[in-house]
Short mmCIF file of C-alpha atoms in Angstrom, two decimals:
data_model
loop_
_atom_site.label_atom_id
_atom_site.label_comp_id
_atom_site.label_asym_id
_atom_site.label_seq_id
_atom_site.Cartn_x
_atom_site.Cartn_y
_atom_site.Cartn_z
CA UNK A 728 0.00 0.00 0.00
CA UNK A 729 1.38 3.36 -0.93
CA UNK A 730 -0.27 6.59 0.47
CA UNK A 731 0.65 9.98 -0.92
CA UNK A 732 -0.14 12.43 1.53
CA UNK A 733 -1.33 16.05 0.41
CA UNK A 734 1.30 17.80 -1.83
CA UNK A 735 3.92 14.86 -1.70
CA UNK A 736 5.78 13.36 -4.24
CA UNK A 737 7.16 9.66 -4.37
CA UNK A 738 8.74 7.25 -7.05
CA UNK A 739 7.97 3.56 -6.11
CA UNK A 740 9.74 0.68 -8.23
CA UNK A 741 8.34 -3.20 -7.40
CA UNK A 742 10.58 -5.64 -9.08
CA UNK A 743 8.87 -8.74 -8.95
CA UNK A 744 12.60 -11.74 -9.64
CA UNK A 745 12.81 -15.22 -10.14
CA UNK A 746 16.08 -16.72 -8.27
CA UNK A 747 15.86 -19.71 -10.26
CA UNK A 748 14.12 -22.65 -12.97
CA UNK A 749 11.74 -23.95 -11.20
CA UNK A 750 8.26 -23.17 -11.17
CA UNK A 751 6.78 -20.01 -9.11
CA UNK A 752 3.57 -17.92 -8.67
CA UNK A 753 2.99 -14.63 -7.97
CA UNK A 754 -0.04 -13.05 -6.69
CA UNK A 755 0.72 -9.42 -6.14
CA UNK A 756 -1.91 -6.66 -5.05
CA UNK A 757 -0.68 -3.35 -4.68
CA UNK A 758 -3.15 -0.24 -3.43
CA UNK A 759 -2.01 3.38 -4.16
CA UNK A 760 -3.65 6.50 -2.94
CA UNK A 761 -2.83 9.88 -3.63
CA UNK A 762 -3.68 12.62 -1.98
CA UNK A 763 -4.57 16.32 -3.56
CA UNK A 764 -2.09 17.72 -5.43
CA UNK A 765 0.39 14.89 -4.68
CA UNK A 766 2.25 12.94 -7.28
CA UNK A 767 3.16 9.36 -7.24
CA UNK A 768 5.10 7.22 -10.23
CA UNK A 769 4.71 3.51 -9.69
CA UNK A 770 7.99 1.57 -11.47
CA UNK A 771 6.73 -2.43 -12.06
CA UNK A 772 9.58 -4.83 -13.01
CA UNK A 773 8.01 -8.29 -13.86
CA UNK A 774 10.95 -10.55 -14.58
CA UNK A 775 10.31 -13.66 -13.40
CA UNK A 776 11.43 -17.22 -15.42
CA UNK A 777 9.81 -18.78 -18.17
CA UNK A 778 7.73 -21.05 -15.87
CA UNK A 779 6.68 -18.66 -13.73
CA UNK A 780 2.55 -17.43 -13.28
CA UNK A 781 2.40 -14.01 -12.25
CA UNK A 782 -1.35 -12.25 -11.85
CA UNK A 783 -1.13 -8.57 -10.26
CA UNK A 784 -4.04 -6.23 -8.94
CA UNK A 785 -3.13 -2.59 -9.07
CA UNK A 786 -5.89 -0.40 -7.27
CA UNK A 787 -5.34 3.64 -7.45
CA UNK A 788 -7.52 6.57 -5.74
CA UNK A 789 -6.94 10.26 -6.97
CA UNK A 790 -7.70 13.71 -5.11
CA UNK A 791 -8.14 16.76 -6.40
CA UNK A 792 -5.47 17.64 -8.72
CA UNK A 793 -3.11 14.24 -7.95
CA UNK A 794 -1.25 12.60 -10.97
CA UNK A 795 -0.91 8.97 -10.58
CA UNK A 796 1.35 7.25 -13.62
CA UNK A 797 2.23 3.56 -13.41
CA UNK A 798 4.89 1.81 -16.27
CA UNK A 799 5.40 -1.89 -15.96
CA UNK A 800 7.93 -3.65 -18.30
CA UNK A 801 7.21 -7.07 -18.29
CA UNK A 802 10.61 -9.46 -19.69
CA UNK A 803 9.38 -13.24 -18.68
CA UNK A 804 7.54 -15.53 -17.08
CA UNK A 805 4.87 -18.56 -18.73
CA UNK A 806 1.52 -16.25 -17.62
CA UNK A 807 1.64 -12.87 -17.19
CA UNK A 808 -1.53 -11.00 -16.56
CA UNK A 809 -1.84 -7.37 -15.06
CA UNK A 810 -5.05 -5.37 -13.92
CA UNK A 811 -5.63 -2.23 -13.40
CA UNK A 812 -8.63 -0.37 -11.37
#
């Protein structure tokens, strides 16, 4: 959970790694809200191996006048799927 109080500013970077070949799952659910006039820039890393599942939930809740931008590079893994709300 991230919270951007009033008039703040925050980069966040998740980098979601596989340490090795076996098989893995990720189930990753992030919440973000910003405040008014706050900024927050969400940084996603998805590079997990080729037999790993990864399914991710990305919630976000804007104030007055907040900007909110999210940029996730995705570079493996068998299943990828990302959501946004």
């Amino acid at each position: 959970m991230v919270v951007a109080e009033p008039g703040s500013r925050v980069q966040v970077v998740q980098d979601h790694v596989s340490l090795g070949e076996g098989r893995g799952f990720t189930n990753a659910v992030s919440e973000v809200f910003v405040g008014a006039d706050a900024r927050v820039d969400l940084v996603v890393l998805q590079r997990e191996g080729d037999r790993a599942f990864h399914v991710s939930n990305l919630a976000a809740r804007l104030e007055r006048d907040a900007r909110f931008s999210s940029h996730v590079v995705t570079l493996g893994g068998r299943l990828v799927r990302n959501d946004l709300e």
